[in-house]
Amino acid sequence: MSRHAWIDASAGVAGDMLLGALVDAGAELASVQRAVDAVLPGSIELTATAVTRAGLRALKVDAQPLVADPPHRTWPGIRELLTQADLTGRVRDRAGAVFARLADAEARVHGIPVDDVHFHEVGALDSIADVVGVCAALEELDVATVSAGEVAVGSGRARSGHGDLPVPVPAVAQLARGWRVRAGGPGELATPTGMAAIRALASSCGDLPAMTVEEVGTGAGGRDTPGRANVVRVLVGVLTAAEPAESMMVLETNVDDLDPRLWPGVLAGLLADGAADAWLVPIVMKKGRPAHTLSVLCRPQRAGVLRERMLRDTSTLGVREQVLHRYAVPRTFVDIELDGGTIAVKVAHRDGVITQVMPEFDDVAAAARRLGRPERLVLQQAAAAATAAGLVVGAAYHDSHEYRTGVF
């Protein structure tokens, strides 16, 4: 059974700290090194050392450059390195997602296109190694899902390649949008690489979920601060109940001058871009004008993309946002055979019991067209096939079917 990792970044987070925690939790350093070598052959060596931080034992992973004066890199250049590397699909996708978040944040900070971003410190060899190493370590630990708690970002000012900057530094501040953060202490406690890793890899911000803990890892930062252990902790195990409420965002805008024939395409485009849901509510605006409120529910990491689509595809001049919590009943899909094709059936379950069974209507409509039958009859046939397969409300939910988890 695949596992879940919960990241405790209450003392801050950096890429090397997170990598150290995952190696301390059981990821093989040699396996992580192979993944780094696949992206940066002969360029960096990873070493692990046991240290103490404020009296707490932790593992410090260092990335030692083997080449002098490494170049600054652009996001397209890093993307090309990942594409050409001999990595598993999930490691490549996760590493790409982290750098994509970094590129988006840096582009917003500097007001330039994403592909023009030069990562500077982030593009150094050790930072690329940290990102790839973290993703490889998650794969080594068979971690399928990740969540994280509140992040301490620090306070005061910090030195960087751009000079003296306020803390959190601008890129971290951008990456923190939609996430729970606090100061947590003086100095720079969260780096752009560490914050981007949490935002790209963790699906929700919350306290430790109900889980059977199998491994615990503690990764050390570079400084040993008296009275505050400079560490990141990772708890790895199997979720034992439905996941807790996850942080979601609602994006909204009021529109009174869009041709109503365009709305179905707008909603379809938002859903295709990763919205969990999108809907319209008729309203009356100033001067008695009929209008619509467009609402989009999404995970925080998709907010930027969906906001841009709302601005592009409608005539609105602005979008308002709010963070909320969503409690979702666990659900999966089961593919049911029906007259030479398959129909996905959504199965909701709680505490090991099936609570809802519903064929996906898009699949039903496609099957009706293929078979030349009315949709209502195909819907009845699909429901009967699901019942015959043992998918019945009140029945035990188990793994005798080939379940696949959906994204909602």
Coordinates of N, CA and C in Angstrom, one line a residue, residues 264-278 296-297 302 305-306 309 312-313 407:
P264 N -20.7 28.2 -21.2 CA -20.4 26.8 -21.2 C -18.9 26.5 -21.5
G265 N -18.4 27.2 -22.5 CA -17.0 27.0 -22.8 C -16.0 27.5 -21.7
V266 N -16.4 28.6 -21.0 CA -15.6 29.2 -19.9 C -15.6 28.1 -18.8
L267 N -16.7 27.6 -18.4 CA -16.7 26.6 -17.4 C -15.9 25.3 -17.7
A268 N -16.1 24.9 -19.0 CA -15.4 23.7 -19.4 C -13.9 23.9 -19.4
G269 N -13.4 25.1 -19.8 CA -12.0 25.4 -19.8 C -11.4 25.5 -18.4
L270 N -12.2 26.0 -17.4 CA -11.7 26.1 -16.0 C -11.6 24.7 -15.5
L271 N -12.5 23.8 -15.7 CA -12.5 22.4 -15.2 C -11.3 21.7 -15.9
A272 N -11.0 21.9 -17.1 CA -9.9 21.3 -17.8 C -8.6 21.8 -17.3
D273 N -8.5 23.0 -16.7 CA -7.3 23.5 -16.2 C -7.1 23.2 -14.7
G274 N -7.9 22.3 -14.2 CA -7.7 21.8 -12.8 C -8.6 22.3 -11.7
A275 N -9.7 23.0 -12.1 CA -10.6 23.5 -11.1 C -11.4 22.2 -10.5
A276 N -11.6 22.2 -9.2 CA -12.3 21.2 -8.5 C -13.8 21.3 -8.9
D277 N -14.3 22.6 -9.1 CA -15.6 22.8 -9.5 C -15.7 24.3 -10.0
A278 N -16.7 24.5 -10.9 CA -16.9 25.9 -11.4 C -18.4 26.0 -11.7
V296 N -15.1 29.7 -8.8 CA -14.2 28.5 -9.1 C -13.6 28.0 -7.8
L297 N -13.8 26.7 -7.5 CA -13.2 26.1 -6.4 C -11.9 25.3 -6.8
R302 N -3.3 25.6 -7.9 CA -3.9 25.9 -9.2 C -4.5 27.3 -9.3
V305 N -3.1 29.7 -12.3 CA -3.5 29.3 -13.6 C -4.9 29.6 -13.9
L306 N -5.8 29.3 -12.9 CA -7.2 29.5 -13.1 C -7.6 31.0 -13.0
R309 N -6.9 32.3 -16.5 CA -8.0 31.9 -17.4 C -9.2 32.7 -17.2
R312 N -8.6 36.0 -18.8 CA -8.5 35.9 -20.3 C -9.8 35.5 -21.0
D313 N -10.6 34.6 -20.4 CA -11.8 34.1 -21.1 C -13.1 34.9 -20.8
V407 N -9.3 12.9 -8.7 CA -8.8 14.2 -8.2 C -10.0 15.2 -8.2

